[in-house]
Coordinates of C-alpha atoms and ligand atoms in Angstrom, one line a residue:
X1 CA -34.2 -239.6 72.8
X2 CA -34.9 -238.4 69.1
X3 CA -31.6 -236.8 68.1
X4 CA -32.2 -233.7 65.8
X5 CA -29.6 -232.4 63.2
X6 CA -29.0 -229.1 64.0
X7 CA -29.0 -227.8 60.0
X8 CA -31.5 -229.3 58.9
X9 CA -34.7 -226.7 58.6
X10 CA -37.3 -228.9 57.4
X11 CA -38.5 -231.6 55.2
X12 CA -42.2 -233.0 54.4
X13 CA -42.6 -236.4 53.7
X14 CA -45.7 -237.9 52.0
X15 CA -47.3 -239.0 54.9
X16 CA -48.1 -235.6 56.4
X17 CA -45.1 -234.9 58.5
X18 CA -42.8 -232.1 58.6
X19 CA -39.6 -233.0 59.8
X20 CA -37.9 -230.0 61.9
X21 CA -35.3 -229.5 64.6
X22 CA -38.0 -229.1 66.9
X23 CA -39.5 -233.2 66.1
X24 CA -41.5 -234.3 63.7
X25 CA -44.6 -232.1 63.3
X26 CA -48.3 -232.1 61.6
X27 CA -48.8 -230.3 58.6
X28 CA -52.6 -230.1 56.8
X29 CA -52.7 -231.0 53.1
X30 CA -55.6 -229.0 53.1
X31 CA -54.9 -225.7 54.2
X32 CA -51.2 -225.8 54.5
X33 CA -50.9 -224.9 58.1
X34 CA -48.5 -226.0 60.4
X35 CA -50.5 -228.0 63.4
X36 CA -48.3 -229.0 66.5
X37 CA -49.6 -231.2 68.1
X38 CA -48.8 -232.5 71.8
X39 CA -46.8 -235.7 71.2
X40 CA -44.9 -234.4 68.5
X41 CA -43.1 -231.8 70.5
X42 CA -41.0 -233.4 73.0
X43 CA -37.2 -234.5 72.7
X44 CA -37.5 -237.2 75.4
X45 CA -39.9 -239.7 73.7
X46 CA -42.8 -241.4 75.4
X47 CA -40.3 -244.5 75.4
X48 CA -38.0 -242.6 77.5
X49 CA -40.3 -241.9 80.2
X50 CA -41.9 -245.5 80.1
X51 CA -38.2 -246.9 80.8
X52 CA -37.7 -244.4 83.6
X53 CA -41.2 -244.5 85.2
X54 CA -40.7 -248.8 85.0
X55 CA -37.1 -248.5 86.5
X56 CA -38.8 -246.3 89.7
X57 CA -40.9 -249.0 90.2
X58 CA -39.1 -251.6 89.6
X59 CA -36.4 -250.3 92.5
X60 CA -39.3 -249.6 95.2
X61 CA -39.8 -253.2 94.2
X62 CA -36.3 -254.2 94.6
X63 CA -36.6 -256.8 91.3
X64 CA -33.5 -258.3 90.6
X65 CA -31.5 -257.7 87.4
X66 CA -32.8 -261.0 86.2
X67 CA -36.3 -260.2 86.4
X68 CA -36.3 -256.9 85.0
X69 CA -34.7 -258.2 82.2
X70 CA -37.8 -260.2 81.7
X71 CA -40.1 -257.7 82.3
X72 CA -39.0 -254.8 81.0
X73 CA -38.4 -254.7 76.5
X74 CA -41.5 -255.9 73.9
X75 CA -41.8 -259.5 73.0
X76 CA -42.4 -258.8 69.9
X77 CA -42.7 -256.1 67.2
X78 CA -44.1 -256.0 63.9
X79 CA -43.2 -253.4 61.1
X80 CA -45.3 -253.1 58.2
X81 CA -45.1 -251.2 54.8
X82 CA -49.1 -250.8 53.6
X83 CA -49.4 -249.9 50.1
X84 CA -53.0 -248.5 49.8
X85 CA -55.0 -247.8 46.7
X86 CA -56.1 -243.8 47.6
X87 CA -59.2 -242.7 45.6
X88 CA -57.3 -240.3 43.2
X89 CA -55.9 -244.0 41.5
X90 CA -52.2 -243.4 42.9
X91 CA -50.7 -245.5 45.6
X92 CA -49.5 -243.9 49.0
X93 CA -47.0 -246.1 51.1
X94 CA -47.9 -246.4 54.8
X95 CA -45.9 -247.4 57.7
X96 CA -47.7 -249.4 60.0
X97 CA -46.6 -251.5 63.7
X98 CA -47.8 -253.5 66.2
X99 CA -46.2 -254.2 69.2
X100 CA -46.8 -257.2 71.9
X101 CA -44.8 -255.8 75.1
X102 CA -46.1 -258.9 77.3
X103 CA -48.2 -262.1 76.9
X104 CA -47.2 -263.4 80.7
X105 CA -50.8 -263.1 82.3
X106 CA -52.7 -263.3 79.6
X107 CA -53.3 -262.6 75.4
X108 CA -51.4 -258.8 74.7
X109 CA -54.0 -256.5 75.0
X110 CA -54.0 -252.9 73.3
X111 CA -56.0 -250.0 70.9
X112 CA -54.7 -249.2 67.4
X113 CA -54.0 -245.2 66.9
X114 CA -54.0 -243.4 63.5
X115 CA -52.1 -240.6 63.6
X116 CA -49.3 -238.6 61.9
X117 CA -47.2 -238.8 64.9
X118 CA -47.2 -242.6 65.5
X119 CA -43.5 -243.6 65.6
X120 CA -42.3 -246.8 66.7
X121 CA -41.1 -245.7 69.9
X122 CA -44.7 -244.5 70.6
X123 CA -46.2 -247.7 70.2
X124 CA -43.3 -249.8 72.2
X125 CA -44.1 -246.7 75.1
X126 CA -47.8 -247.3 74.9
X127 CA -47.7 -251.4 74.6
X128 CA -46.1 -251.5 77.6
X129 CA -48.2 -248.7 79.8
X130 CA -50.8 -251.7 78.7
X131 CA -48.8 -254.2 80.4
X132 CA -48.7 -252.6 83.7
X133 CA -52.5 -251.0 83.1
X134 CA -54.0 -254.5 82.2
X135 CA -52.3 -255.6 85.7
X136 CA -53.0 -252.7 87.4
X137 CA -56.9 -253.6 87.2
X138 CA -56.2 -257.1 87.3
X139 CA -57.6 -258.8 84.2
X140 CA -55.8 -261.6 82.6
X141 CA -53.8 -259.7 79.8
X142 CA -51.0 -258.7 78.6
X143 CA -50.3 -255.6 77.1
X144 CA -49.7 -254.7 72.8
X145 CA -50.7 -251.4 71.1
X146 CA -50.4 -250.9 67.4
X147 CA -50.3 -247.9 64.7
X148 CA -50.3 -246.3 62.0
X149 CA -48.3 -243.1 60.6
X150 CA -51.4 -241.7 58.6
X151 CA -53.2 -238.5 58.8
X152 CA -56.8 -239.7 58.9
X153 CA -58.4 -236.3 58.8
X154 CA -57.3 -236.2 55.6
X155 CA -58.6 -239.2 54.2
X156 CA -61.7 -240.5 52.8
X157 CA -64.0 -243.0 54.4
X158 CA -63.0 -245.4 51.1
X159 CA -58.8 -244.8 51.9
X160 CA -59.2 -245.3 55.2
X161 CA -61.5 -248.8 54.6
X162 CA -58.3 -249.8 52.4
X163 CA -55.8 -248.6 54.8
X164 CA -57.5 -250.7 57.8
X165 CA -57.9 -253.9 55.5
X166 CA -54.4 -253.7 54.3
X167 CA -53.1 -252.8 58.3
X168 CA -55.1 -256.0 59.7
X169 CA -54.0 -258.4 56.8
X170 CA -50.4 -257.3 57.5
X171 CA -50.4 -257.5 61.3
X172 CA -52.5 -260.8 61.2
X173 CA -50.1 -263.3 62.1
X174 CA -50.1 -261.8 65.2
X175 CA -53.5 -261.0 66.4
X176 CA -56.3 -263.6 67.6
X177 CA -58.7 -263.8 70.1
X178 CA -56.0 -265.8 72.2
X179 CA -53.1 -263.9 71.2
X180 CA -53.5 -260.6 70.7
X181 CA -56.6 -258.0 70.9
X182 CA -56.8 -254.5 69.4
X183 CA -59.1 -251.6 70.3
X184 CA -60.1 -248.2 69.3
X185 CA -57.4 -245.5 70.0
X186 CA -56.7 -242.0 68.8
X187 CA -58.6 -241.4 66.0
X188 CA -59.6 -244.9 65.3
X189 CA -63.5 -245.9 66.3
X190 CA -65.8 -248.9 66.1
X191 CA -66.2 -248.5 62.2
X192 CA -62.4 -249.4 61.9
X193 CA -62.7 -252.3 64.7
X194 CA -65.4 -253.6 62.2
X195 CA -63.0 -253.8 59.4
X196 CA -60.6 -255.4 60.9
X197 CA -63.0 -258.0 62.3
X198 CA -64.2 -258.7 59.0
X199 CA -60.9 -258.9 57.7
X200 CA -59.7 -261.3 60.0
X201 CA -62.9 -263.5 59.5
X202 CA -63.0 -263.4 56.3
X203 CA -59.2 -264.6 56.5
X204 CA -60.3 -267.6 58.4
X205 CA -63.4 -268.2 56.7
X206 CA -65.9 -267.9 59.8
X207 CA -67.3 -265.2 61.9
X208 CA -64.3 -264.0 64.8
X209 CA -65.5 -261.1 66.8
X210 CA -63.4 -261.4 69.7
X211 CA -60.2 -260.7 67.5
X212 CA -61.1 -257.1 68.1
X213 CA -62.7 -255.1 70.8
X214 CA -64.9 -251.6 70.7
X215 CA -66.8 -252.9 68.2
X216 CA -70.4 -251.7 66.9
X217 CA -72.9 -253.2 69.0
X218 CA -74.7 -255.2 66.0
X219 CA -70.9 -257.0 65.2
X220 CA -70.9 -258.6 69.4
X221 CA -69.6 -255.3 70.6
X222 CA -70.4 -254.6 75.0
X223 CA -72.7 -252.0 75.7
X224 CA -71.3 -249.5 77.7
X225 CA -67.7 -249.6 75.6
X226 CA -68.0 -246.8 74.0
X227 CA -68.2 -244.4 77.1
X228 CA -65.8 -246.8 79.5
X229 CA -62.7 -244.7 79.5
X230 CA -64.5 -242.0 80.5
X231 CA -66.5 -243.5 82.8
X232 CA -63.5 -245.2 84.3
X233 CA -61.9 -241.4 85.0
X234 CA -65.1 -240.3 86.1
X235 CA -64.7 -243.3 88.8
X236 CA -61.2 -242.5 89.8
X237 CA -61.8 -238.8 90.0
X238 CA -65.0 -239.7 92.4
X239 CA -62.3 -242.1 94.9
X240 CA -59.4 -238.8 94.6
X241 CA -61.9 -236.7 94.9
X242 CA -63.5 -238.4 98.6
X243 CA -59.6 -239.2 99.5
X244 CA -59.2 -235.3 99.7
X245 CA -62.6 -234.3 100.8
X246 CA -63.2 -232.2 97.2
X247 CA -66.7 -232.3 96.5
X248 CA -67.7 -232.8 93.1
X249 CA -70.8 -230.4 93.2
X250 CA -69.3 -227.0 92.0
X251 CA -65.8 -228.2 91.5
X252 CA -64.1 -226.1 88.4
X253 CA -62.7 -228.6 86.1
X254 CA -60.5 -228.2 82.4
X255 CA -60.8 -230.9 80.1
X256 CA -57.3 -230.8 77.4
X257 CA -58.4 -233.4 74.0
X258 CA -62.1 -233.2 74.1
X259 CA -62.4 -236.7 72.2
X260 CA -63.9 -239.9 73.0
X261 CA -62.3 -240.0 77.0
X262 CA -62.1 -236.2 77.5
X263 CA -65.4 -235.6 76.3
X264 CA -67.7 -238.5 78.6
X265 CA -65.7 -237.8 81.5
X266 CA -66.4 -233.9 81.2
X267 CA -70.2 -235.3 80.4
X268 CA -70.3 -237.1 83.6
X269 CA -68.7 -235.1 85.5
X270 CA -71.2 -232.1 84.3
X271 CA -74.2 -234.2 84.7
X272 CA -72.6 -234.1 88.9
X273 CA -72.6 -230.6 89.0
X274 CA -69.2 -229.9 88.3
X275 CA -68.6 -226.9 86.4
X276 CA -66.5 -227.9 82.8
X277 CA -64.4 -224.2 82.6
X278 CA -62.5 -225.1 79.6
X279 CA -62.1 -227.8 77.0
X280 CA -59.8 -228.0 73.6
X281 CA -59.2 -230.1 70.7
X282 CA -56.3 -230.0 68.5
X283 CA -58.3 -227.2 66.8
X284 CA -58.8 -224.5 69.5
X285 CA -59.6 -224.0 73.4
X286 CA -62.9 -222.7 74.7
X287 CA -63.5 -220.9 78.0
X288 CA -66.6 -219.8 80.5
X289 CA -66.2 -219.0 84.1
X290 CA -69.3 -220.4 84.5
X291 CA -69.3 -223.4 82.9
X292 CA -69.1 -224.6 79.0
X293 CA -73.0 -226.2 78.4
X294 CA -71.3 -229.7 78.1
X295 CA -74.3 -231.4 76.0
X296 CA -73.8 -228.0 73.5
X297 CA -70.5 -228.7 73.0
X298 CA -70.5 -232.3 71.9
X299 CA -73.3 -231.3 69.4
X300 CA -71.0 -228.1 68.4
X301 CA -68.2 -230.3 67.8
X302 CA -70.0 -233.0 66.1
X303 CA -71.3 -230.4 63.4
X304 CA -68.5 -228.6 63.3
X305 CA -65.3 -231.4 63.8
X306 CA -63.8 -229.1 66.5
X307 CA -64.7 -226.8 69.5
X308 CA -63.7 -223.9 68.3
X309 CA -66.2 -221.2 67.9
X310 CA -68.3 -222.3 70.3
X311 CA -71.2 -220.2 71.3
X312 CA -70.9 -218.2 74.8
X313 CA -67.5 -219.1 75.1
X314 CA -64.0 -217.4 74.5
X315 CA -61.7 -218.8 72.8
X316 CA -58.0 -218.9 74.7
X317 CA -54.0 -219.9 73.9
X318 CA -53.4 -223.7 75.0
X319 CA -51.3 -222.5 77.8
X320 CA -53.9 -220.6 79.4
X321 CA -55.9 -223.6 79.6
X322 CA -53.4 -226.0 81.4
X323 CA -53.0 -222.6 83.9
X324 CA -56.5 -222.0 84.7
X325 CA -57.2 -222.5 88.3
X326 CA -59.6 -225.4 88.7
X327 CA -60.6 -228.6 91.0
X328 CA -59.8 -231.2 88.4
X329 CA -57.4 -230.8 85.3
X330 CA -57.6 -234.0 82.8
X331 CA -55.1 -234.1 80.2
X332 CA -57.3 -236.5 77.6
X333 CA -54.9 -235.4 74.6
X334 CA -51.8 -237.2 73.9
X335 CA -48.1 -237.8 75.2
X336 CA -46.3 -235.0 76.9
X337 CA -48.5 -232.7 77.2
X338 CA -47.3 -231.5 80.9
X339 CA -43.9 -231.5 81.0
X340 CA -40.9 -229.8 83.2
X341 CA -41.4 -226.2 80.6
X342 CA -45.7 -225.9 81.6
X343 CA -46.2 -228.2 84.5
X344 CA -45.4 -225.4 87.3
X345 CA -48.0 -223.4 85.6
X346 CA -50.7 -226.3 86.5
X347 CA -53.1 -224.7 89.3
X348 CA -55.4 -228.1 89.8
X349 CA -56.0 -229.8 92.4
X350 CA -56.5 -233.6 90.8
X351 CA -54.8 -234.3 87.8
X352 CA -56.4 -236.9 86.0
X353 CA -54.9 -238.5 83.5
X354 CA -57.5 -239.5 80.6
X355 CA -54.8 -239.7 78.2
X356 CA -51.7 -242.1 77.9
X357 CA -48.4 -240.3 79.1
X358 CA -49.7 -237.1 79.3
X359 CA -47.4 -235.9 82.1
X360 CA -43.8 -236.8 81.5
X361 CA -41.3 -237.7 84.9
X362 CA -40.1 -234.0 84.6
X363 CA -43.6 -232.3 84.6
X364 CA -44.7 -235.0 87.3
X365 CA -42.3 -234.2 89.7
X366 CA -43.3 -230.7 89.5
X367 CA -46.7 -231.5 90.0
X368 CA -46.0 -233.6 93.3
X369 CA -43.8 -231.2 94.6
X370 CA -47.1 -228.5 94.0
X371 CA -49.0 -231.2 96.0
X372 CA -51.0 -231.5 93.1
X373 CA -52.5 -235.2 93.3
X374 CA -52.1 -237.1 90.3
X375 CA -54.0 -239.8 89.1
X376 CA -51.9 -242.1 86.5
X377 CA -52.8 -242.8 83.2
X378 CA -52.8 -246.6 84.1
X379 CA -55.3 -246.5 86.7
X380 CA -56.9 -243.1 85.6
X381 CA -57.7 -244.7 81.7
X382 CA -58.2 -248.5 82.3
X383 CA -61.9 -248.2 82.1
X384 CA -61.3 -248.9 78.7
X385 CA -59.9 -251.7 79.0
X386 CA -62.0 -252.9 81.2
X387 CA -64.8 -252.7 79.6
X388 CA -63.1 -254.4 76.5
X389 CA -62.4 -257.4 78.5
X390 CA -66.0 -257.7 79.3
X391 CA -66.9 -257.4 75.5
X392 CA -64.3 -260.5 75.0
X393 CA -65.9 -262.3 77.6
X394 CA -69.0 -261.5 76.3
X395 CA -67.8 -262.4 72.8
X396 CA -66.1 -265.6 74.3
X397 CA -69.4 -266.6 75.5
X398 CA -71.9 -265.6 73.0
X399 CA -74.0 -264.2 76.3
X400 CA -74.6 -260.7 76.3
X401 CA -74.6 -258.1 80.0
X402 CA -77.2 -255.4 80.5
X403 CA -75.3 -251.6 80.2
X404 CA -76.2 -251.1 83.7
X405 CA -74.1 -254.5 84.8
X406 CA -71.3 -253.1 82.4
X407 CA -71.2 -249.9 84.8
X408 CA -71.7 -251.7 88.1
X409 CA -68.7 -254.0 87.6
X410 CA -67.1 -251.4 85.8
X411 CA -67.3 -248.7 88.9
X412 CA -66.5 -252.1 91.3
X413 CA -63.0 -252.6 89.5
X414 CA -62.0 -249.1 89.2
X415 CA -62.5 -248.7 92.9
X416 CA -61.2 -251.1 94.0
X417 CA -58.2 -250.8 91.7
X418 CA -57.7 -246.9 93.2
X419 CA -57.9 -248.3 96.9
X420 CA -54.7 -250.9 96.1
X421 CA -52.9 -248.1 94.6
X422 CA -53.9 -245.7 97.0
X423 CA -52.8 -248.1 100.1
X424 CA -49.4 -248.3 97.9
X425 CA -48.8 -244.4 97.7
X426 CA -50.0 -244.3 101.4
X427 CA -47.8 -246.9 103.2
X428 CA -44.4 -246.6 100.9
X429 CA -44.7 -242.4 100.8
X430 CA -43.8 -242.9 96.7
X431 CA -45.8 -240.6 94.3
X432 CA -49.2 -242.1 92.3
X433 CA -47.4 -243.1 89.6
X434 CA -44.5 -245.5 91.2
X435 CA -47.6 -246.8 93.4
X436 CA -49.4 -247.9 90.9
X437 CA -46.3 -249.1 88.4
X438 CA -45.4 -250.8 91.2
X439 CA -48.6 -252.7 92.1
X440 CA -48.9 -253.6 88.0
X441 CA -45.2 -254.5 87.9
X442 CA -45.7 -256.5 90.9
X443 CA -48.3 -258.6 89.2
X444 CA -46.4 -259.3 86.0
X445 CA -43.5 -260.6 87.5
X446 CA -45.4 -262.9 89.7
X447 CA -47.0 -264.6 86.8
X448 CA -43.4 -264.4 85.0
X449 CA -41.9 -265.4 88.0
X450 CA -44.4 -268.7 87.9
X451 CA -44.1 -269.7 84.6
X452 CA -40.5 -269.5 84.7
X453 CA -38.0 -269.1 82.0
X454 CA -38.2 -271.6 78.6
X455 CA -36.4 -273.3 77.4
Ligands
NAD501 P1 -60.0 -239.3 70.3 O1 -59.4 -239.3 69.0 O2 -61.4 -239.6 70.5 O3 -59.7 -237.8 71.0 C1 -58.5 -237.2 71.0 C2 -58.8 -235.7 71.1 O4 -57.6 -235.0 71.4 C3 -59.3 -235.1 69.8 O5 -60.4 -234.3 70.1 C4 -58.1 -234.3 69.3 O6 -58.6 -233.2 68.6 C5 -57.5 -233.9 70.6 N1 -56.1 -233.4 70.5 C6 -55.1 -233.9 69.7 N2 -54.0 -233.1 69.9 C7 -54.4 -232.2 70.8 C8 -53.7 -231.1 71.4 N3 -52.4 -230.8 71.1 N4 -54.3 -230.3 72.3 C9 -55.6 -230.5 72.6 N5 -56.3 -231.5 72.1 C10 -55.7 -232.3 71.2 O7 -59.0 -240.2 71.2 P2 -59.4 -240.9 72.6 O8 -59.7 -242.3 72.3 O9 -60.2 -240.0 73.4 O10 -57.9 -240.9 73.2 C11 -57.4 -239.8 73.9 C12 -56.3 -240.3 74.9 O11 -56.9 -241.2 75.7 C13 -55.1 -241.0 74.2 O12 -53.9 -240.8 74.9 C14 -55.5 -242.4 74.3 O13 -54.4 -243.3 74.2 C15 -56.1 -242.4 75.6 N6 -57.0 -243.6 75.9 C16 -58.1 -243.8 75.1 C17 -58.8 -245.0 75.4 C18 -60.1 -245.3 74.6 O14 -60.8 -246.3 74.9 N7 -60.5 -244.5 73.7 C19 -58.5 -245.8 76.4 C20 -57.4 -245.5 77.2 C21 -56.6 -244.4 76.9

C-alpha cells in the first residue's frame, strides 16, 4: 500500500511528479497542467494486487508454503541513479530499475516503460505478471520488466538517446541474450530497443541483437512485432467471443489507451466489422455511435500526438467511456484503471484486457459478479511476447520467418493458450483470472519443483 501523509498538500520533484495525498501524479512542464493519469491514482499498488491475484491461485493450487516461497518475491532487483546530460547543458538525475521476478523456465523476459509513474513496486508487479504470462503461453522464459521514472513527452530525441544509453549501461550486468531480454513498453518503441542494442554491443565489442527484442526490422527485429500485442487480443477476443456466441460483425466495442496494443486491436477488430464507439489517450476521449473511422484516427493521432479533436466525433469525460454500453471493452491504458469506485459502471460484455493490471481484484470481482467475461492481462497481452520470442529465435538463429508464419503461429499459440485456460475456468468454476494464474503458476513451479532447491 502507498501510505499518504495526511498534511502534506503537494510537492513537485524534478522528475515531473507531483506528490499529493491522492499518489503521486503527472504534471506537464510545458503547460503546467495537472494530468492524472490511470496508474497513479490508486492507494493499493499494482504490487498489491499481484500478491493477492498469485495467492488465489496459488490456494486453488493448494502449493505448499515451501513452494510459494519459491515462487512468489523477485530474484533480483536492480536500482539505478542515471545522471544524463539534457540538451540545455545541465544534468537531471534519473531513477531507473530493472527487475528479474523468475529465471526458473527460462532467461527473465520483460519490456522497459518510461514513464513518470514508474515506481519500483510497479516494476516488481509487472516482472512478475511476466512470470506467469511467459508460462501462461508456454515459452521457455522467465519473467523481468524494467523502468524508468522520466516524462518522455517532455524530452528531446537527443535526452532521451542519453537517457537509454546511460539506462542500458547501468542495468547491463544483468541483461543478455541468455539472461535477461527487454522489450518495448509504455512509451518506449523500437528506436529505444536499438539503443540499447547498440549499447550493449558496443560494450562487448560485437554485434548482439538478441539482447533486446521489438527491434527495427533492419537491426534482426521479427516482422509482425510490432502489431503482436494487438493481434494477440484480437485472437483472444475472437476464442471469448465464439465461447459466448457474440459475433464480431457489428459488435460495439471502446478501446481505453489508444497506443501501440489499443490501437491494432481496435484496427483489427474494425477491419472485422466491428464498430470502434469510443477510444482515448491520456489526452482526451472520442465518441460516434456509429463507429470512429479507425484508419482516420491513427493518422489524426499521429499528426496531432493525441485523439482529441477528432473529426466527426464528440469528445466525452473518461467515465463515460468505461460506461458506454458495448460488446467488447479493452482497457489498453495502464494499472488500475477498473477498480471497485467505476467497475459497476462497466456495461461490456468481454472485457479484454490489452493493458497490464488494468482491472484491480476489487473492480474484477465486480465485473464477475455483472457476468461480465473477462479476459486477463496475461493471456489477453502475451501476443507480445510471443512474437518477441520468435524474434529471439530468429535472432538465435540468424534465419528469418515470413510475416504471414509470424501470424499463423502467432494465432495457433494464443488459441490454444485461451482453450487451457478456458478448460481451467470451466472445470474448477474459478473466475478468468485465478484460471489462468493458475495454469502459469502451475508451470513455474513444475520447472522450480524439478530443478530443485541450490545449494
Ligand atoms: P503505448 O505507449 O503505445 O500506449 C499507451 C497509451 O495509453 C497511450 O496512447 C497513452 O496516451 C494512453 N494512456 C495513458 N494514460 C491514459 C489514461 N489515463 N487514459 C487513457 N489512455 C491513457 O503503450 P503500449 O505498448 O500500447 O502499452 C499499453 C499497455 O499494454 C500497458 O499496460 C503495457 O504494459 C501493455 N502491454 C504492451 C505490450 C507491447 O508489446 N507494447 C505487451 C504487453 C502488454
Amino acid at each position: 500500500m502507498t501510505l499518504c501523509p495526511s498534511r502534506l498538500i503537494a510537492v513537485v520533484f524534478d522528475n515531473g511528479l507531483l506528490h499529493t495525498p491522492a499518489g503521486p501524479q503527472v504534471v506537464s512542464r510545458k503547460t503546467g497542467v495537472f494530468e492524472m493519469e490511470a496508474s497513479t491514482q490508486a492507494v493499493k499498488t499494482a504490487y498489491d494486487s499481484a500478491m493477492e491475484n498469485f495467492d488465489l491461485a496459488a490456494d486453488a493450487l493448494n502449493l505448499s508454503v515451501d513452494v510459494r516461497n519459491m515462487l512468489k518475491y523477485p530474484e533480483r532487483i536492480l536500482h539505478v541513479n542515471l545522471p544524463v546530460r539534457m540538451d540545455s547543458g545541465h544534468i537531471q538525475r534519473f531513477e531507473g530499475y530493472r527487475v528479474q521476478h523468475s529465471t526458473a523456465r527460462g532467461p527473465a523476459k520483460g519490456g522497459i516503460r518510461y514513464h513518470p509513474g514508474v515506481t519500483l513496486d510497479e516494476v516488481k508487479a509487472l516482472a512478475t505478471w511476466m512470470t506467469w504470462k511467459c508460462a501462461v503461453v508456454n515459452i521457455p522464459f522467465g519473467g523481468g520488466k524494467g523502468g524508468v521514472t522520466c516524462n518522455p513527452k517532455e524530452m528531446s530525441q537527443t535526452e532521451l538517446e542519453r537517457m537509454t544509453r546511460r539506462y542500458a549501461s547501468a542495468i547491463l550486468p544483468l541483461i543478455g541474450p541468455e539472461r535477461d531480454i527487454p522489450a518495448p513498453d509504455v512509451y518506449t518503441n523500437s528506436q529505444i530497443m536499438a539503443w540499447i542494442m547498440d549499447t550493449y554491443s558496443m560494450t562487448k565489442g560485437y554485434p548482439i541483437p538478441g539482447v533486446v527484442t521489438g527491434k527495427p526490422i533492419a537491426l534482426g527485429g521479427s516482422l509482425g512485432r510490432n502489431e503482436a500485442t494487438g493481434r494477440g487480443v484480437y485472437y483472444t477476443i475472437q476464442s471469448a467471443a465464439e465461447h459466448l456466441r457474440i459475433p464480431i460483425k457489428g459488435a460495439k466495442v471502446v478501446v481505453q489507451g489508444f497506443g501501440n496494443a489499443g490501437s491494432i486491436a481496435a484496427q483489427l477488430l474494425d477491419s472485422n466489422q466491428a464498430y470502434v464507439i469510443a477510444a482515448s489517450d491520456s489526452r482526451g476521449c472520442v465518441y460516434n455511435a456509429n463507429g470512429l473511422d479507425i484508419p482516420k484516427l491513427i493518422a489524426h493521432k499521429e499528426k496531432t500526438g493525441g485523439v482529441a479533436g477528432m473529426p466527426n466525433a464528440e469528445s466525452i469525460s473518461p467515465q463515460e467511456l468505461l460506461a458506454l454500453e458495448c460488446e467488447i471493452l479493452i482497457p489498453a491504458a495502464l494499472e488500475n484503471a477498473i477498480d471497485a469506485t467505476n467497475a459497476g459502471a462497466v456495461k461490456a460484455k468481454i472485457v479484454g484486457e490489452a493493458a497490464n493490471g488494468p482491472v484491480t481484484p476489487e473492480g474484477g470481482a465486480i465485473l464477475e459478479k455483472n457476468g461480465e467475461f473477462v479476459i486477463p492481462d496475461i493471456l489477453c497481452n502475451a501476443g507480445g511476447v510471443t512474437v518477441s520470442y520468435f524474434e529471439w529465435v530468429q535472432d538465435e538463429q540468424h534465419l528469418f520467418w515470413e510475416a504471414q508464419d509470424v501470424y499463423n503461429r502467432l494465432e495457433r499459440v494464443m488459441k490454444n493458450s485461451f482453450a487451457e485456460v478456458l478448460k481451467i475456468y470451466l472445470d474448477r468454476k474459478v473466475s478468468m483470472r485465478t484460471a489462468a494464474n493458475m495454469l502459469g503458476i502451475s508451470r513455474v513451479a513444475e520447472a522450480t519443483v524439478l530443478r530443485g532447491l541450490y545449494p
